[in-house]
Every structure is written in C-alpha cells, then in structure tokens.
Coordinates of C-alpha atoms in Angstrom, one line a residue:
X1 CA 97.8 -36.4 -9.3
X2 CA 98.4 -38.0 -5.9
X3 CA 98.8 -36.3 -2.5
X4 CA 100.1 -37.6 0.8
X5 CA 98.7 -37.2 4.2
X6 CA 95.4 -35.9 5.5
X7 CA 94.0 -32.4 5.2
X8 CA 94.2 -30.5 8.4
X9 CA 94.0 -26.9 9.6
X10 CA 97.1 -25.0 10.7
X11 CA 97.7 -21.7 12.5
X12 CA 99.8 -20.0 9.8
X13 CA 97.3 -20.5 6.9
X14 CA 93.6 -21.2 6.5
X15 CA 94.3 -24.6 4.9
X16 CA 97.6 -26.4 4.2
X17 CA 98.0 -29.7 2.3
X18 CA 100.8 -31.7 3.7
X19 CA 103.2 -32.9 1.0
X20 CA 102.2 -30.3 -1.6
X21 CA 103.8 -26.9 -2.2
X22 CA 101.8 -23.8 -3.3
X23 CA 102.1 -24.6 -7.0
X24 CA 100.9 -28.1 -6.5
X25 CA 97.9 -26.9 -4.6
X26 CA 97.0 -24.5 -7.4
X27 CA 97.4 -27.3 -10.0
X28 CA 95.3 -29.7 -7.9
X29 CA 92.4 -27.2 -7.5
X30 CA 92.4 -26.5 -11.3
X31 CA 92.0 -30.2 -12.1
X32 CA 89.2 -30.5 -9.5
X33 CA 87.3 -27.5 -11.1
X34 CA 87.7 -29.1 -14.6
X35 CA 86.4 -32.4 -13.4
X36 CA 83.4 -30.6 -11.8
X37 CA 82.6 -28.9 -15.1
X38 CA 82.7 -32.2 -17.0
X39 CA 80.2 -33.7 -14.5
X40 CA 77.8 -30.9 -14.9
X41 CA 77.9 -31.2 -18.7
X42 CA 77.2 -35.0 -18.3
X43 CA 74.2 -34.3 -16.2
X44 CA 72.8 -31.9 -18.8
X45 CA 73.2 -34.4 -21.6
X46 CA 71.5 -37.2 -19.5
X47 CA 68.5 -35.0 -18.5
X48 CA 65.1 -35.9 -20.2
X49 CA 63.6 -33.6 -22.7
X50 CA 61.2 -31.0 -21.4
X51 CA 57.4 -31.9 -21.1
X52 CA 55.2 -30.4 -23.8
X53 CA 53.0 -27.5 -22.7
X54 CA 49.4 -28.4 -21.7
X55 CA 46.7 -27.3 -24.1
X56 CA 44.3 -24.7 -22.8
X57 CA 41.5 -25.8 -25.2
X58 CA 38.8 -28.1 -23.8
X59 CA 38.9 -31.6 -25.2
X60 CA 36.3 -32.6 -27.7
X61 CA 33.3 -34.5 -26.2
X62 CA 33.1 -38.3 -26.6
X63 CA 30.5 -39.4 -29.1
X64 CA 27.1 -40.2 -27.6
X65 CA 26.3 -43.9 -27.0
X66 CA 22.6 -43.5 -26.2
X67 CA 20.6 -46.3 -27.8
X68 CA 17.1 -45.8 -29.0
X69 CA 16.6 -42.4 -27.3
X70 CA 16.1 -40.6 -30.6
X71 CA 13.9 -40.9 -33.6
X72 CA 15.2 -43.2 -36.3
X73 CA 15.5 -40.4 -38.8
X74 CA 17.2 -37.9 -36.4
X75 CA 20.8 -36.8 -36.5
X76 CA 23.5 -37.3 -33.8
X77 CA 22.7 -33.9 -32.2
X78 CA 18.9 -34.5 -32.0
X79 CA 17.2 -34.3 -28.6
X80 CA 15.8 -37.4 -26.9
X81 CA 12.3 -38.7 -27.6
X82 CA 9.6 -36.6 -26.3
X83 CA 5.9 -35.8 -26.6
X84 CA 3.3 -33.7 -24.8
X85 CA 0.1 -34.7 -23.1
X86 CA -2.9 -32.6 -22.2
X87 CA -3.6 -32.7 -18.5
X88 CA -6.5 -30.6 -17.2
X89 CA -5.3 -28.6 -14.2
X90 CA -1.7 -28.5 -15.4
X91 CA -2.3 -25.1 -17.2
X92 CA -0.5 -26.2 -20.4
X93 CA 0.4 -29.4 -22.1
X94 CA 3.0 -31.4 -20.1
X95 CA 6.2 -32.6 -21.8
X96 CA 6.9 -36.3 -21.5
X97 CA 10.5 -37.3 -22.1
X98 CA 12.2 -40.7 -22.7
X99 CA 15.3 -41.5 -20.5
X100 CA 18.5 -42.4 -22.4
X101 CA 18.5 -46.0 -23.5
X102 CA 14.7 -46.2 -23.8
X103 CA 13.6 -47.4 -27.3
X104 CA 11.1 -45.6 -29.3
X105 CA 8.7 -48.6 -29.2
X106 CA 8.9 -48.8 -25.4
X107 CA 8.4 -45.1 -25.0
X108 CA 5.3 -45.1 -27.2
X109 CA 4.0 -48.2 -25.4
X110 CA 4.4 -46.5 -22.0
X111 CA 2.7 -43.2 -23.0
X112 CA -0.2 -45.1 -24.6
X113 CA -0.6 -47.7 -21.8
X114 CA -3.6 -47.8 -19.6
X115 CA -1.3 -47.6 -16.6
X116 CA 0.0 -44.2 -17.6
X117 CA -3.4 -42.9 -18.7
X118 CA -5.0 -44.0 -15.4
X119 CA -2.3 -42.1 -13.5
X120 CA -3.0 -39.0 -15.5
X121 CA -6.7 -39.4 -14.8
X122 CA -6.1 -39.8 -11.0
X123 CA -4.4 -36.4 -11.0
X124 CA -7.7 -34.7 -12.0
X125 CA -10.1 -36.5 -9.7
X126 CA -11.7 -35.1 -6.6
X127 CA -8.7 -35.6 -4.4
X128 CA -6.2 -35.5 -7.3
X129 CA -2.8 -33.8 -7.0
X130 CA -3.8 -31.0 -9.4
X131 CA -7.2 -30.5 -8.0
X132 CA -6.5 -27.6 -5.7
X133 CA -4.2 -25.6 -8.0
X134 CA -1.3 -25.4 -5.6
X135 CA 0.8 -28.1 -7.2
X136 CA 1.9 -27.9 -10.8
X137 CA 3.1 -30.8 -13.1
X138 CA 6.1 -29.6 -15.1
X139 CA 7.5 -32.7 -16.9
X140 CA 7.4 -36.5 -16.8
X141 CA 10.5 -38.7 -17.5
X142 CA 9.7 -42.2 -18.6
X143 CA 12.6 -44.3 -17.2
X144 CA 11.7 -47.9 -17.9
X145 CA 9.1 -50.3 -19.3
X146 CA 8.6 -54.0 -18.6
X147 CA 6.5 -55.9 -21.2
X148 CA 4.4 -59.0 -20.5
X149 CA 4.5 -60.4 -24.0
X150 CA 2.7 -57.7 -26.1
X151 CA 1.1 -56.1 -23.0
X152 CA 2.7 -53.4 -20.8
X153 CA 3.3 -54.9 -17.4
X154 CA 5.1 -52.2 -15.4
X155 CA 6.1 -48.6 -16.1
X156 CA 8.7 -46.6 -14.1
X157 CA 8.7 -42.8 -14.4
X158 CA 9.4 -39.6 -12.6
X159 CA 7.0 -36.7 -12.4
X160 CA 8.4 -33.2 -11.7
X161 CA 5.6 -31.7 -9.5
X162 CA 6.3 -28.3 -7.9
X163 CA 4.6 -26.7 -5.0
X164 CA 4.0 -23.2 -6.4
X165 CA 3.8 -21.6 -3.0
X166 CA 7.1 -22.8 -1.7
X167 CA 8.7 -23.8 -5.1
X168 CA 9.7 -27.1 -3.5
X169 CA 9.7 -30.3 -5.6
X170 CA 7.3 -33.0 -4.4
X171 CA 8.7 -36.6 -4.4
X172 CA 7.5 -38.0 -7.7
X173 CA 9.0 -41.4 -8.5
X174 CA 6.3 -43.7 -9.6
X175 CA 6.3 -47.5 -10.1
X176 CA 3.1 -48.1 -12.0
X177 CA 1.7 -51.6 -12.0
X178 CA -2.1 -51.0 -11.9
X179 CA -5.0 -52.7 -10.1
X180 CA -4.9 -56.2 -8.5
X181 CA -7.0 -58.6 -6.5
X182 CA -6.5 -60.8 -3.5
X183 CA -8.9 -63.3 -1.8
X184 CA -9.2 -64.4 1.8
X185 CA -10.4 -68.0 1.6
X186 CA -11.9 -69.4 4.8
X187 CA -12.9 -73.0 5.1
X188 CA -14.7 -74.5 8.0
X189 CA -13.8 -78.1 8.9
X190 CA -14.7 -80.0 12.0
X191 CA -15.5 -76.9 14.0
X192 CA -12.3 -75.1 13.0
X193 CA -11.9 -72.3 10.4
X194 CA -8.8 -72.4 8.2
X195 CA -7.3 -69.8 5.8
X196 CA -5.7 -71.0 2.5
X197 CA -2.5 -69.1 1.7
X198 CA 0.2 -69.4 -1.0
X199 CA 3.9 -69.5 -0.3
X200 CA 5.9 -68.2 -3.2
X201 CA 9.2 -66.5 -4.1
X202 CA 9.1 -62.7 -4.1
X203 CA 12.4 -61.5 -5.6
X204 CA 12.0 -57.8 -4.6
X205 CA 12.3 -58.8 -0.9
X206 CA 14.5 -61.8 -1.6
X207 CA 12.3 -64.2 0.3
X208 CA 9.5 -66.8 0.1
X209 CA 6.4 -65.0 1.4
X210 CA 3.2 -66.5 2.9
X211 CA 0.3 -64.4 1.4
X212 CA -3.2 -64.4 0.1
X213 CA -3.9 -65.8 -3.4
X214 CA -3.6 -62.7 -5.6
X215 CA -3.0 -61.5 -9.1
X216 CA -3.0 -58.5 -11.4
X217 CA -5.8 -57.4 -13.7
X218 CA -4.6 -58.1 -17.2
X219 CA -7.1 -56.0 -19.1
X220 CA -8.8 -52.6 -19.0
X221 CA -12.3 -53.8 -18.2
X222 CA -11.7 -53.6 -14.4
X223 CA -13.2 -57.0 -13.8
X224 CA -12.0 -57.4 -10.2
X225 CA -14.3 -60.3 -9.1
X226 CA -13.7 -62.3 -12.3
X227 CA -9.9 -61.9 -11.9
X228 CA -10.2 -62.9 -8.3
X229 CA -12.0 -66.2 -9.2
X230 CA -9.5 -66.9 -12.0
X231 CA -6.4 -66.2 -9.8
X232 CA -7.7 -68.5 -7.0
X233 CA -8.1 -71.3 -9.5
X234 CA -4.7 -70.8 -11.0
X235 CA -2.9 -70.5 -7.6
X236 CA -4.8 -73.0 -5.5
X237 CA -6.8 -75.3 -7.8
X238 CA -10.0 -74.2 -6.0
X239 CA -12.9 -73.3 -8.3
X240 CA -15.1 -70.6 -6.9
X241 CA -18.4 -69.2 -8.2
X242 CA -18.7 -65.5 -8.8
X243 CA -21.9 -65.2 -6.6
X244 CA -20.0 -66.6 -3.6
X245 CA -17.5 -63.8 -3.6
X246 CA -17.8 -60.9 -1.2
X247 CA -16.0 -57.7 -2.0
X248 CA -14.6 -56.4 1.3
X249 CA -13.1 -53.2 -0.1
X250 CA -16.5 -52.3 -1.5
X251 CA -17.5 -51.7 2.2
X252 CA -15.1 -48.8 2.4
X253 CA -16.5 -45.2 1.9
X254 CA -16.6 -44.3 -1.8
X255 CA -14.2 -41.3 -1.2
X256 CA -11.6 -43.9 -0.1
X257 CA -11.7 -45.4 -3.6
X258 CA -13.0 -48.8 -2.4
X259 CA -9.6 -50.3 -2.9
X260 CA -6.6 -51.0 -0.7
X261 CA -3.4 -49.1 -1.4
X262 CA -0.4 -51.1 -0.1
X263 CA 2.4 -48.6 -0.8
X264 CA 1.1 -45.2 -2.2
X265 CA 4.4 -43.5 -1.5
X266 CA 6.1 -45.2 -4.5
X267 CA 3.5 -47.5 -6.3
X268 CA 0.1 -46.9 -7.9
X269 CA -1.1 -50.4 -7.1
X270 CA -4.7 -50.6 -5.8
X271 CA -6.0 -53.9 -4.6
X272 CA -9.6 -55.2 -4.4
X273 CA -9.9 -57.6 -1.4
X274 CA -12.4 -60.4 -1.6
X275 CA -13.8 -63.0 0.9
X276 CA -14.8 -66.5 0.2
X277 CA -16.2 -68.7 3.0
X278 CA -17.0 -72.4 2.5
X279 CA -16.9 -75.9 4.1
X280 CA -14.4 -78.6 3.6
X281 CA -13.8 -82.1 5.1
X282 CA -10.5 -83.1 6.8
X283 CA -9.3 -84.9 3.6
X284 CA -9.6 -81.7 1.6
X285 CA -7.7 -79.8 4.2
X286 CA -4.9 -82.4 4.1
X287 CA -4.9 -82.4 0.3
X288 CA -4.4 -78.6 0.2
X289 CA -1.6 -78.5 2.7
X290 CA 1.7 -78.3 0.8
X291 CA 0.1 -78.8 -2.6
X292 CA 2.3 -77.4 -5.5
X293 CA 0.4 -75.2 -7.8
X294 CA 0.8 -72.1 -10.1
X295 CA 1.7 -71.5 -13.7
X296 CA 5.2 -72.8 -13.9
X297 CA 5.7 -71.5 -17.4
X298 CA 5.0 -68.0 -16.0
X299 CA 7.6 -68.4 -13.3
X300 CA 5.1 -69.2 -10.5
X301 CA 6.6 -71.6 -7.9
X302 CA 3.7 -71.9 -5.4
X303 CA 2.9 -74.1 -2.5
X304 CA -0.3 -74.0 -0.5
X305 CA -0.4 -73.5 3.2
X306 CA -3.4 -74.0 5.4
X307 CA -3.3 -72.0 8.6
X308 CA -5.9 -71.8 11.4
X309 CA -7.7 -68.5 10.9
X310 CA -7.1 -67.6 14.6
X311 CA -3.3 -67.7 14.0
X312 CA -3.4 -66.0 10.6
X313 CA -2.7 -62.4 11.8
X314 CA 0.6 -63.6 13.3
X315 CA 1.6 -66.0 10.6
X316 CA 2.3 -63.5 7.8
X317 CA 3.6 -60.0 7.1
X318 CA 1.6 -59.8 3.9
X319 CA -0.3 -56.5 3.8
X320 CA -3.1 -58.0 1.7
X321 CA -3.8 -60.6 4.4
X322 CA -3.5 -58.2 7.3
X323 CA -5.9 -55.7 5.6
X324 CA -8.3 -58.5 4.7
X325 CA -8.4 -59.6 8.3
X326 CA -9.1 -56.1 9.5
X327 CA -12.0 -55.6 7.0
X328 CA -13.5 -59.0 7.7
X329 CA -13.5 -58.6 11.4
X330 CA -15.0 -55.1 11.3
X331 CA -17.6 -56.2 8.7
X332 CA -18.6 -59.1 11.0
X333 CA -18.7 -56.7 14.0
X334 CA -21.1 -54.4 12.2
X335 CA -23.2 -57.2 10.8
X336 CA -22.4 -56.4 7.1
X337 CA -21.8 -60.1 6.1
X338 CA -24.1 -63.0 5.2
X339 CA -24.9 -65.1 8.3
X340 CA -23.4 -68.4 7.0
X341 CA -20.7 -69.5 4.6
X342 CA -21.3 -71.4 1.4
X343 CA -21.9 -75.1 1.8
X344 CA -21.3 -77.9 -0.6
X345 CA -25.0 -79.0 -0.3
X346 CA -26.0 -75.6 -1.7
X347 CA -25.4 -75.5 -5.5
X348 CA -22.4 -77.7 -5.0
X349 CA -20.2 -74.7 -5.1
X350 CA -17.8 -75.1 -2.1
X351 CA -14.1 -75.7 -2.5
X352 CA -14.5 -79.3 -1.3
X353 CA -16.7 -80.1 -4.3
X354 CA -14.5 -78.2 -6.8
X355 CA -10.9 -79.1 -6.1

C-alpha cells in the first residue's frame, strides 16, 4: 500500500496522514503490525540454541607424569620415593624425600654419597646446627644429582630446619660439592716473584676467570696435599713434590675447621689452600705464559697466566687467590713460614726442573 505526502502534525488531530482517509489509516496500521510480528518470528528462528548448563562437579585430575619418583613396583597412587636417616640431635629419624622426576638410582646414590653423609655429620659437630637444641631438622628434599661417571659429583637438596623458639624456617637450600684444594704457586726469577694462575671458562658466572690452580677431591680419603700436587700437574704441567707444599689453611685455629669456606650461605665446599715457592729462569717464565693445558676430554680449556705477585691482589676476583694472599702475608708477618723457597739445586724439585 502506498501513501502520498509526508507525515505531519495538525491542530484538529494528534496525527493525520495526508492522502489517506480514516479507513486507509487503520488498514495501513494493521499491515505494519503484521509485518512486525513476522520480523519477530524470524529473529526467534535465527537465534542460536541455548548454551548447556555448566557442571558443578570438579573435573577429574590429569594423570600424573612424574618419572622415576616412585618405586618400580608401586601403583599410580603411590607416594614419592622416601627413606629415613638417623641424625643424633634431631630427636627422631628424619624423612628424606625425592623430588618429582628424580630416578630411584639417583635418589639412592645421593642418600648414600659421602657428600650427603658428611653434611649430616657436620650437623652434629661442636658448632653444628643441631648442637644447641634450638633448631630442629624436620625433612630433607633431594632435588637433583650430577654424576661424574659412576661417582656422585654434586647433590642439590633442601633441608627443612625450624627454629623451635620462633617457629621460623631457617634458609636451607644446599649445593653439596664437597672438599677441594687450591695452590698459590710463587716463582722467583731475576729478583721478581711471579704467581702462576689459570684462565678458564666458568659457566656459572658466564666468564673466563683468572684463578689459582684448583680441583675437587675425588675420593673419601681426604688427601688434600696429594690432590693439590696432582691438580697442579694437570692444570699447569708443573710437577711438585709433596714435601715442598705448605698448607696455609692448617695455620688457622682448629675450631675454624682449617679450611676456607668460599660461600657457606649456599654451598658446603671447603677448600684447603696450599703454598709452593720455587725458583725459575726467564725462559721458564716465558714458556708458562699463555701455555694451553688441562684435560680437554674433561672439558678443561685452560691457559696459564704469569702475574707479578705484587699485582696479584688486583688482578683477580677469585676468592681462593685472595684468601691465599691474606694467609700467606699474615703467615710471613708472624714468621710461620720457612725462610727460603725451594731451589732447583736442592733435590731438583723446583718447577724449572720439572716442567
């Protein structure tokens, strides 16, 4: 249906459509209402179906993917690997638990390792954590193990130690790597004293570091001086005699442990610092400078650096070197060292005769 003219208000009616009589207006409004009803029905047909109601039940947990954290014969709902160790001073056996992902073999190796057993022993010594009865060891979580072949190299674990007076937990993250040695090698040549250092990559700090020749003890015998001699030969090519070695850390008071602790806030490492003094000619000094050494098949990329001893304390940030300097200087000051270094004419034992 068509209509002519615009819609406009008039005085004699609320609305009047020009060109339409009253009957036409009624017919027009009826058709408009019918069309509106058809549109609404169309919208209802096009509307998407209602969403399903959400379930109020909790979803089933995903299956566990932990590898090696359970005994081989246990079921899916079995607890992680664990054992107990007797620790005098702890009051009762302490539970030791394997972290998820730790294999049974690694867990057993960690608990039975000399590193872990020595740490437990330290807790009970004269100044041990459990000595005074205020601190209590609740549980130990073995988090990781690094094997050096068939030997345990490093163990990472967390000890839950509580201050029974305040109920506060004591920081207890431990990186166990055990005892090590380092040697301050001083060579006199033409009236000058030189220190022999190694420059090698240290991944934990992301840098090449200038430091004293050093190494870890690889057995439980505690042969510090023997290890020191062997490490010097491996890292520098210099062959030293056991009798020429001076244990600087042995000059410390016995209650200090006679070892240097480089980072006791996170690592159990204790280092024996040794001194070797000898004579060398200029050719020997030149031969040592920049010499490539180390056990390449063990990942050692080492270059030797010869530094005047007077400059050593500013040439390196190595804690072993700085500690050795301090011990050496104080021992000299108090007259605790032999009066003269080893010479090649005496027993043929100096570095210049054994390169």
